[in-house]
Amino acid sequence: MDISVLWLYLLLVSVLLLFLVPTAESTLLFWACLYRLEICPFKTTTTGTG
């Protein structure tokens, strides 16, 4: 088996688990907000005055 095919299968399985397990989505959003990524729904465009 080619290594790129293995990575593709791992990606597909992880995306499938993300949609099947409800806590996986909230964990992903939690880490996205901790790292201040663009997919965080609680990220605001205002800046702090500190």
mmCIF file as Biopython writes it, N, C-alpha, C and O atoms, coordinates in Angstrom:
data_model
#
loop_
_atom_site.group_PDB
_atom_site.id
_atom_site.type_symbol
_atom_site.label_atom_id
_atom_site.label_alt_id
_atom_site.label_comp_id
_atom_site.label_asym_id
_atom_site.label_entity_id
_atom_site.label_seq_id
_atom_site.pdbx_PDB_ins_code
_atom_site.Cartn_x
_atom_site.Cartn_y
_atom_site.Cartn_z
_atom_site.occupancy
_atom_site.B_iso_or_equiv
_atom_site.auth_seq_id
_atom_site.auth_asym_id
_atom_site.pdbx_PDB_model_num
ATOM 1   N N  . MET A ? 1  ? 0.844   -1.185 0.000  1.0 0.0 1  A 1 
ATOM 2   C CA . MET A ? 1  ? 0.000   0.000  0.000  1.0 0.0 1  A 1 
ATOM 3   C C  . MET A ? 1  ? 0.883   1.240  0.000  1.0 0.0 1  A 1 
ATOM 4   O O  . MET A ? 1  ? 1.863   1.322  0.741  1.0 0.0 1  A 1 
ATOM 5   N N  . ASP A ? 2  ? 0.530   2.176  -0.821 1.0 0.0 2  A 1 
ATOM 6   C CA . ASP A ? 2  ? 1.267   3.423  -0.911 1.0 0.0 2  A 1 
ATOM 7   C C  . ASP A ? 2  ? 0.995   4.271  0.332  1.0 0.0 2  A 1 
ATOM 8   O O  . ASP A ? 2  ? -0.098  4.216  0.897  1.0 0.0 2  A 1 
ATOM 9   N N  . ILE A ? 3  ? 1.977   5.046  0.751  1.0 0.0 3  A 1 
ATOM 10  C CA . ILE A ? 3  ? 1.845   5.844  1.973  1.0 0.0 3  A 1 
ATOM 11  C C  . ILE A ? 3  ? 0.808   6.960  1.802  1.0 0.0 3  A 1 
ATOM 12  O O  . ILE A ? 3  ? 0.139   7.324  2.769  1.0 0.0 3  A 1 
ATOM 13  N N  . SER A ? 4  ? 0.665   7.504  0.600  1.0 0.0 4  A 1 
ATOM 14  C CA . SER A ? 4  ? -0.323  8.554  0.375  1.0 0.0 4  A 1 
ATOM 15  C C  . SER A ? 4  ? -1.750  8.009  0.463  1.0 0.0 4  A 1 
ATOM 16  O O  . SER A ? 4  ? -2.661  8.706  0.909  1.0 0.0 4  A 1 
ATOM 17  N N  . VAL A ? 5  ? -1.934  6.776  0.041  1.0 0.0 5  A 1 
ATOM 18  C CA . VAL A ? 5  ? -3.253  6.146  0.154  1.0 0.0 5  A 1 
ATOM 19  C C  . VAL A ? 5  ? -3.584  5.900  1.620  1.0 0.0 5  A 1 
ATOM 20  O O  . VAL A ? 5  ? -4.731  6.059  2.037  1.0 0.0 5  A 1 
ATOM 21  N N  . LEU A ? 6  ? -2.581  5.512  2.400  1.0 0.0 6  A 1 
ATOM 22  C CA . LEU A ? 6  ? -2.782  5.309  3.832  1.0 0.0 6  A 1 
ATOM 23  C C  . LEU A ? 6  ? -3.184  6.607  4.515  1.0 0.0 6  A 1 
ATOM 24  O O  . LEU A ? 6  ? -4.088  6.606  5.350  1.0 0.0 6  A 1 
ATOM 25  N N  . TRP A ? 7  ? -2.527  7.719  4.175  1.0 0.0 7  A 1 
ATOM 26  C CA . TRP A ? 7  ? -2.883  9.023  4.758  1.0 0.0 7  A 1 
ATOM 27  C C  . TRP A ? 7  ? -4.286  9.442  4.351  1.0 0.0 7  A 1 
ATOM 28  O O  . TRP A ? 7  ? -5.008  10.047 5.143  1.0 0.0 7  A 1 
ATOM 29  N N  . LEU A ? 8  ? -4.674  9.127  3.132  1.0 0.0 8  A 1 
ATOM 30  C CA . LEU A ? 8  ? -6.022  9.456  2.670  1.0 0.0 8  A 1 
ATOM 31  C C  . LEU A ? 8  ? -7.063  8.673  3.451  1.0 0.0 8  A 1 
ATOM 32  O O  . LEU A ? 8  ? -8.090  9.224  3.847  1.0 0.0 8  A 1 
ATOM 33  N N  . TYR A ? 9  ? -6.803  7.386  3.677  1.0 0.0 9  A 1 
ATOM 34  C CA . TYR A ? 9  ? -7.730  6.572  4.462  1.0 0.0 9  A 1 
ATOM 35  C C  . TYR A ? 9  ? -7.810  7.053  5.911  1.0 0.0 9  A 1 
ATOM 36  O O  . TYR A ? 9  ? -8.894  7.082  6.494  1.0 0.0 9  A 1 
ATOM 37  N N  . LEU A ? 10 ? -6.692  7.424  6.484  1.0 0.0 10 A 1 
ATOM 38  C CA . LEU A ? 10 ? -6.698  7.951  7.855  1.0 0.0 10 A 1 
ATOM 39  C C  . LEU A ? 10 ? -7.468  9.262  7.943  1.0 0.0 10 A 1 
ATOM 40  O O  . LEU A ? 10 ? -8.175  9.504  8.920  1.0 0.0 10 A 1 
ATOM 41  N N  . LEU A ? 11 ? -7.334  10.094 6.940  1.0 0.0 11 A 1 
ATOM 42  C CA . LEU A ? 11 ? -8.075  11.347 6.911  1.0 0.0 11 A 1 
ATOM 43  C C  . LEU A ? 11 ? -9.573  11.099 6.797  1.0 0.0 11 A 1 
ATOM 44  O O  . LEU A ? 11 ? -10.366 11.747 7.481  1.0 0.0 11 A 1 
ATOM 45  N N  . LEU A ? 12 ? -9.960  10.167 5.940  1.0 0.0 12 A 1 
ATOM 46  C CA . LEU A ? 12 ? -11.378 9.863  5.775  1.0 0.0 12 A 1 
ATOM 47  C C  . LEU A ? 12 ? -11.979 9.273  7.047  1.0 0.0 12 A 1 
ATOM 48  O O  . LEU A ? 12 ? -13.106 9.609  7.409  1.0 0.0 12 A 1 
ATOM 49  N N  . VAL A ? 13 ? -11.249 8.410  7.718  1.0 0.0 13 A 1 
ATOM 50  C CA . VAL A ? 13 ? -11.744 7.829  8.965  1.0 0.0 13 A 1 
ATOM 51  C C  . VAL A ? 13 ? -11.863 8.891  10.045 1.0 0.0 13 A 1 
ATOM 52  O O  . VAL A ? 13 ? -12.834 8.891  10.801 1.0 0.0 13 A 1 
ATOM 53  N N  . SER A ? 14 ? -10.897 9.793  10.134 1.0 0.0 14 A 1 
ATOM 54  C CA . SER A ? 14 ? -10.968 10.834 11.152 1.0 0.0 14 A 1 
ATOM 55  C C  . SER A ? 14 ? -12.112 11.810 10.884 1.0 0.0 14 A 1 
ATOM 56  O O  . SER A ? 14 ? -12.746 12.284 11.826 1.0 0.0 14 A 1 
ATOM 57  N N  . VAL A ? 15 ? -12.383 12.117 9.624  1.0 0.0 15 A 1 
ATOM 58  C CA . VAL A ? 15 ? -13.520 12.991 9.305  1.0 0.0 15 A 1 
ATOM 59  C C  . VAL A ? 15 ? -14.830 12.281 9.606  1.0 0.0 15 A 1 
ATOM 60  O O  . VAL A ? 15 ? -15.772 12.903 10.096 1.0 0.0 15 A 1 
ATOM 61  N N  . LEU A ? 16 ? -14.899 10.996 9.321  1.0 0.0 16 A 1 
ATOM 62  C CA . LEU A ? 16 ? -16.088 10.227 9.638  1.0 0.0 16 A 1 
ATOM 63  C C  . LEU A ? 16 ? -16.334 10.185 11.143 1.0 0.0 16 A 1 
ATOM 64  O O  . LEU A ? 16 ? -17.473 10.337 11.585 1.0 0.0 16 A 1 
ATOM 65  N N  . LEU A ? 17 ? -15.293 9.984  11.926 1.0 0.0 17 A 1 
ATOM 66  C CA . LEU A ? 17 ? -15.441 9.991  13.381 1.0 0.0 17 A 1 
ATOM 67  C C  . LEU A ? 17 ? -15.840 11.366 13.892 1.0 0.0 17 A 1 
ATOM 68  O O  . LEU A ? 17 ? -16.569 11.474 14.877 1.0 0.0 17 A 1 
ATOM 69  N N  . LEU A ? 18 ? -15.374 12.406 13.237 1.0 0.0 18 A 1 
ATOM 70  C CA . LEU A ? 18 ? -15.734 13.756 13.645 1.0 0.0 18 A 1 
ATOM 71  C C  . LEU A ? 18 ? -17.224 14.006 13.494 1.0 0.0 18 A 1 
ATOM 72  O O  . LEU A ? 18 ? -17.826 14.694 14.318 1.0 0.0 18 A 1 
ATOM 73  N N  . PHE A ? 19 ? -17.822 13.452 12.449 1.0 0.0 19 A 1 
ATOM 74  C CA . PHE A ? 19 ? -19.254 13.628 12.248 1.0 0.0 19 A 1 
ATOM 75  C C  . PHE A ? 19 ? -20.092 12.667 13.084 1.0 0.0 19 A 1 
ATOM 76  O O  . PHE A ? 19 ? -21.245 12.968 13.392 1.0 0.0 19 A 1 
ATOM 77  N N  . LEU A ? 20 ? -19.533 11.513 13.457 1.0 0.0 20 A 1 
ATOM 78  C CA . LEU A ? 20 ? -20.301 10.526 14.205 1.0 0.0 20 A 1 
ATOM 79  C C  . LEU A ? 20 ? -20.290 10.768 15.706 1.0 0.0 20 A 1 
ATOM 80  O O  . LEU A ? 20 ? -21.284 10.511 16.384 1.0 0.0 20 A 1 
ATOM 81  N N  . VAL A ? 21 ? -19.188 11.255 16.222 1.0 0.0 21 A 1 
ATOM 82  C CA . VAL A ? 21 ? -19.064 11.450 17.669 1.0 0.0 21 A 1 
ATOM 83  C C  . VAL A ? 21 ? -19.361 12.916 17.979 1.0 0.0 21 A 1 
ATOM 84  O O  . VAL A ? 21 ? -18.620 13.794 17.537 1.0 0.0 21 A 1 
ATOM 85  N N  . PRO A ? 22 ? -20.424 13.199 18.728 1.0 0.0 22 A 1 
ATOM 86  C CA . PRO A ? 22 ? -20.785 14.601 18.974 1.0 0.0 22 A 1 
ATOM 87  C C  . PRO A ? 22 ? -19.750 15.357 19.804 1.0 0.0 22 A 1 
ATOM 88  O O  . PRO A ? 22 ? -19.610 16.570 19.649 1.0 0.0 22 A 1 
ATOM 89  N N  . THR A ? 23 ? -19.033 14.674 20.671 1.0 0.0 23 A 1 
ATOM 90  C CA . THR A ? 23 ? -18.053 15.388 21.494 1.0 0.0 23 A 1 
ATOM 91  C C  . THR A ? 23 ? -16.798 15.735 20.715 1.0 0.0 23 A 1 
ATOM 92  O O  . THR A ? 23 ? -16.036 16.608 21.131 1.0 0.0 23 A 1 
ATOM 93  N N  . ALA A ? 24 ? -16.571 15.069 19.597 1.0 0.0 24 A 1 
ATOM 94  C CA . ALA A ? 24 ? -15.372 15.361 18.812 1.0 0.0 24 A 1 
ATOM 95  C C  . ALA A ? 24 ? -15.440 16.757 18.211 1.0 0.0 24 A 1 
ATOM 96  O O  . ALA A ? 24 ? -14.424 17.445 18.120 1.0 0.0 24 A 1 
ATOM 97  N N  . GLU A ? 25 ? -16.627 17.176 17.802 1.0 0.0 25 A 1 
ATOM 98  C CA . GLU A ? 25 ? -16.764 18.507 17.210 1.0 0.0 25 A 1 
ATOM 99  C C  . GLU A ? 25 ? -16.503 19.596 18.247 1.0 0.0 25 A 1 
ATOM 100 O O  . GLU A ? 25 ? -15.819 20.579 17.963 1.0 0.0 25 A 1 
ATOM 101 N N  . SER A ? 26 ? -17.045 19.420 19.438 1.0 0.0 26 A 1 
ATOM 102 C CA . SER A ? 26 ? -16.839 20.432 20.466 1.0 0.0 26 A 1 
ATOM 103 C C  . SER A ? 26 ? -15.382 20.470 20.913 1.0 0.0 26 A 1 
ATOM 104 O O  . SER A ? 26 ? -14.857 21.535 21.239 1.0 0.0 26 A 1 
ATOM 105 N N  . THR A ? 27 ? -14.730 19.310 20.928 1.0 0.0 27 A 1 
ATOM 106 C CA . THR A ? 27 ? -13.308 19.289 21.278 1.0 0.0 27 A 1 
ATOM 107 C C  . THR A ? 27 ? -12.487 20.001 20.223 1.0 0.0 27 A 1 
ATOM 108 O O  . THR A ? 27 ? -11.548 20.728 20.546 1.0 0.0 27 A 1 
ATOM 109 N N  . LEU A ? 28 ? -12.838 19.795 18.956 1.0 0.0 28 A 1 
ATOM 110 C CA . LEU A ? 28 ? -12.130 20.473 17.874 1.0 0.0 28 A 1 
ATOM 111 C C  . LEU A ? 28 ? -12.312 21.987 17.978 1.0 0.0 28 A 1 
ATOM 112 O O  . LEU A ? 28 ? -11.355 22.741 17.804 1.0 0.0 28 A 1 
ATOM 113 N N  . LEU A ? 29 ? -13.531 22.430 18.260 1.0 0.0 29 A 1 
ATOM 114 C CA . LEU A ? 29 ? -13.776 23.867 18.397 1.0 0.0 29 A 1 
ATOM 115 C C  . LEU A ? 29 ? -13.068 24.429 19.622 1.0 0.0 29 A 1 
ATOM 116 O O  . LEU A ? 29 ? -12.601 25.568 19.601 1.0 0.0 29 A 1 
ATOM 117 N N  . PHE A ? 30 ? -12.983 23.638 20.693 1.0 0.0 30 A 1 
ATOM 118 C CA . PHE A ? 30 ? -12.280 24.077 21.890 1.0 0.0 30 A 1 
ATOM 119 C C  . PHE A ? 30 ? -10.810 24.338 21.592 1.0 0.0 30 A 1 
ATOM 120 O O  . PHE A ? 30 ? -10.271 25.376 21.975 1.0 0.0 30 A 1 
ATOM 121 N N  . TRP A ? 31 ? -10.160 23.394 20.907 1.0 0.0 31 A 1 
ATOM 122 C CA . TRP A ? 31 ? -8.749  23.573 20.573 1.0 0.0 31 A 1 
ATOM 123 C C  . TRP A ? 31 ? -8.556  24.682 19.548 1.0 0.0 31 A 1 
ATOM 124 O O  . TRP A ? 31 ? -7.547  25.387 19.580 1.0 0.0 31 A 1 
ATOM 125 N N  . ALA A ? 32 ? -9.515  24.842 18.637 1.0 0.0 32 A 1 
ATOM 126 C CA . ALA A ? 32 ? -9.417  25.926 17.650 1.0 0.0 32 A 1 
ATOM 127 C C  . ALA A ? 32 ? -9.482  27.284 18.337 1.0 0.0 32 A 1 
ATOM 128 O O  . ALA A ? 32 ? -8.787  28.220 17.941 1.0 0.0 32 A 1 
ATOM 129 N N  . CYS A ? 33 ? -10.316 27.388 19.363 1.0 0.0 33 A 1 
ATOM 130 C CA . CYS A ? 33 ? -10.409 28.656 20.089 1.0 0.0 33 A 1 
ATOM 131 C C  . CYS A ? 33 ? -9.180  28.888 20.959 1.0 0.0 33 A 1 
ATOM 132 O O  . CYS A ? 33 ? -8.746  30.026 21.134 1.0 0.0 33 A 1 
ATOM 133 N N  . LEU A ? 34 ? -8.617  27.808 21.506 1.0 0.0 34 A 1 
ATOM 134 C CA . LEU A ? 34 ? -7.402  27.966 22.304 1.0 0.0 34 A 1 
ATOM 135 C C  . LEU A ? 34 ? -6.243  28.458 21.457 1.0 0.0 34 A 1 
ATOM 136 O O  . LEU A ? 34 ? -5.442  29.279 21.903 1.0 0.0 34 A 1 
ATOM 137 N N  . TYR A ? 35 ? -6.153  27.951 20.228 1.0 0.0 35 A 1 
ATOM 138 C CA . TYR A ? 35 ? -5.076  28.371 19.340 1.0 0.0 35 A 1 
ATOM 139 C C  . TYR A ? 35 ? -5.461  29.569 18.473 1.0 0.0 35 A 1 
ATOM 140 O O  . TYR A ? 35 ? -4.703  29.968 17.588 1.0 0.0 35 A 1 
ATOM 141 N N  . ARG A ? 36 ? -6.634  30.139 18.728 1.0 0.0 36 A 1 
ATOM 142 C CA . ARG A ? 36 ? -7.124  31.338 18.025 1.0 0.0 36 A 1 
ATOM 143 C C  . ARG A ? 36 ? -7.139  31.164 16.518 1.0 0.0 36 A 1 
ATOM 144 O O  . ARG A ? 36 ? -6.684  32.034 15.775 1.0 0.0 36 A 1 
ATOM 145 N N  . LEU A ? 37 ? -7.673  30.017 16.071 1.0 0.0 37 A 1 
ATOM 146 C CA . LEU A ? 37 ? -7.789  29.748 14.639 1.0 0.0 37 A 1 
ATOM 147 C C  . LEU A ? 37 ? -9.025  30.441 14.072 1.0 0.0 37 A 1 
ATOM 148 O O  . LEU A ? 37 ? -9.887  30.901 14.821 1.0 0.0 37 A 1 
ATOM 149 N N  . GLU A ? 38 ? -9.102  30.509 12.766 1.0 0.0 38 A 1 
ATOM 150 C CA . GLU A ? 38 ? -10.201 31.211 12.101 1.0 0.0 38 A 1 
ATOM 151 C C  . GLU A ? 38 ? -11.528 30.467 12.219 1.0 0.0 38 A 1 
ATOM 152 O O  . GLU A ? 38 ? -12.582 31.084 12.070 1.0 0.0 38 A 1 
ATOM 153 N N  . ILE A ? 39 ? -11.509 29.161 12.482 1.0 0.0 39 A 1 
ATOM 154 C CA . ILE A ? 39 ? -12.762 28.411 12.538 1.0 0.0 39 A 1 
ATOM 155 C C  . ILE A ? 39 ? -13.450 28.516 13.894 1.0 0.0 39 A 1 
ATOM 156 O O  . ILE A ? 39 ? -14.527 27.951 14.087 1.0 0.0 39 A 1 
ATOM 157 N N  . CYS A ? 40 ? -12.847 29.227 14.826 1.0 0.0 40 A 1 
ATOM 158 C CA . CYS A ? 40 ? -13.451 29.386 16.140 1.0 0.0 40 A 1 
ATOM 159 C C  . CYS A ? 40 ? -14.682 30.290 16.028 1.0 0.0 40 A 1 
ATOM 160 O O  . CYS A ? 40 ? -14.565 31.426 15.568 1.0 0.0 40 A 1 
ATOM 161 N N  . PRO A ? 41 ? -15.866 29.804 16.442 1.0 0.0 41 A 1 
ATOM 162 C CA . PRO A ? 41 ? -17.068 30.624 16.301 1.0 0.0 41 A 1 
ATOM 163 C C  . PRO A ? 41 ? -17.150 31.756 17.315 1.0 0.0 41 A 1 
ATOM 164 O O  . PRO A ? 41 ? -17.954 32.672 17.144 1.0 0.0 41 A 1 
ATOM 165 N N  . PHE A ? 42 ? -16.338 31.713 18.365 1.0 0.0 42 A 1 
ATOM 166 C CA . PHE A ? 42 ? -16.395 32.733 19.402 1.0 0.0 42 A 1 
ATOM 167 C C  . PHE A ? 42 ? -15.341 33.815 19.235 1.0 0.0 42 A 1 
ATOM 168 O O  . PHE A ? 42 ? -15.223 34.709 20.072 1.0 0.0 42 A 1 
ATOM 169 N N  . LYS A ? 43 ? -14.585 33.734 18.165 1.0 0.0 43 A 1 
ATOM 170 C CA . LYS A ? 43 ? -13.537 34.727 17.894 1.0 0.0 43 A 1 
ATOM 171 C C  . LYS A ? 43 ? -14.184 36.010 17.403 1.0 0.0 43 A 1 
ATOM 172 O O  . LYS A ? 43 ? -14.969 35.999 16.455 1.0 0.0 43 A 1 
ATOM 173 N N  . THR A ? 44 ? -13.852 37.106 18.049 1.0 0.0 44 A 1 
ATOM 174 C CA . THR A ? 44 ? -14.424 38.393 17.648 1.0 0.0 44 A 1 
ATOM 175 C C  . THR A ? 44 ? -13.383 39.193 16.880 1.0 0.0 44 A 1 
ATOM 176 O O  . THR A ? 44 ? -12.191 38.888 16.914 1.0 0.0 44 A 1 
ATOM 177 N N  . THR A ? 45 ? -13.850 40.206 16.198 1.0 0.0 45 A 1 
ATOM 178 C CA . THR A ? 45 ? -12.931 41.033 15.414 1.0 0.0 45 A 1 
ATOM 179 C C  . THR A ? 45 ? -12.450 42.242 16.208 1.0 0.0 45 A 1 
ATOM 180 O O  . THR A ? 45 ? -11.615 43.007 15.725 1.0 0.0 45 A 1 
ATOM 181 N N  . THR A ? 46 ? -12.965 42.419 17.411 1.0 0.0 46 A 1 
ATOM 182 C CA . THR A ? 46 ? -12.531 43.559 18.219 1.0 0.0 46 A 1 
ATOM 183 C C  . THR A ? 46 ? -11.241 43.218 18.937 1.0 0.0 46 A 1 
ATOM 184 O O  . THR A ? 46 ? -10.955 42.056 19.226 1.0 0.0 46 A 1 
ATOM 185 N N  . THR A ? 47 ? -10.476 44.245 19.217 1.0 0.0 47 A 1 
ATOM 186 C CA . THR A ? 47 ? -9.212  44.043 19.933 1.0 0.0 47 A 1 
ATOM 187 C C  . THR A ? 47 ? -9.349  44.589 21.342 1.0 0.0 47 A 1 
ATOM 188 O O  . THR A ? 47 ? -10.138 45.500 21.595 1.0 0.0 47 A 1 
ATOM 189 N N  . GLY A ? 48 ? -8.588  44.035 22.236 1.0 0.0 48 A 1 
ATOM 190 C CA . GLY A ? 48 ? -8.635  44.481 23.622 1.0 0.0 48 A 1 
ATOM 191 C C  . GLY A ? 48 ? -7.851  45.755 23.826 1.0 0.0 48 A 1 
ATOM 192 O O  . GLY A ? 48 ? -7.002  46.108 23.008 1.0 0.0 48 A 1 
ATOM 193 N N  . THR A ? 49 ? -8.129  46.438 24.904 1.0 0.0 49 A 1 
ATOM 194 C CA . THR A ? 49 ? -7.427  47.696 25.208 1.0 0.0 49 A 1 
ATOM 195 C C  . THR A ? 49 ? -6.550  47.467 26.438 1.0 0.0 49 A 1 
ATOM 196 O O  . THR A ? 49 ? -6.658  48.189 27.429 1.0 0.0 49 A 1 
ATOM 197 N N  . GLY A ? 50 ? -5.688  46.467 26.368 1.0 0.0 50 A 1 
ATOM 198 C CA . GLY A ? 50 ? -4.902  46.170 27.543 1.0 0.0 50 A 1 
ATOM 199 C C  . GLY A ? 50 ? -3.468  46.137 27.353 1.0 0.0 50 A 1 
ATOM 200 O O  . GLY A ? 50 ? -2.725  45.892 28.303 1.0 0.0 50 A 1 
#
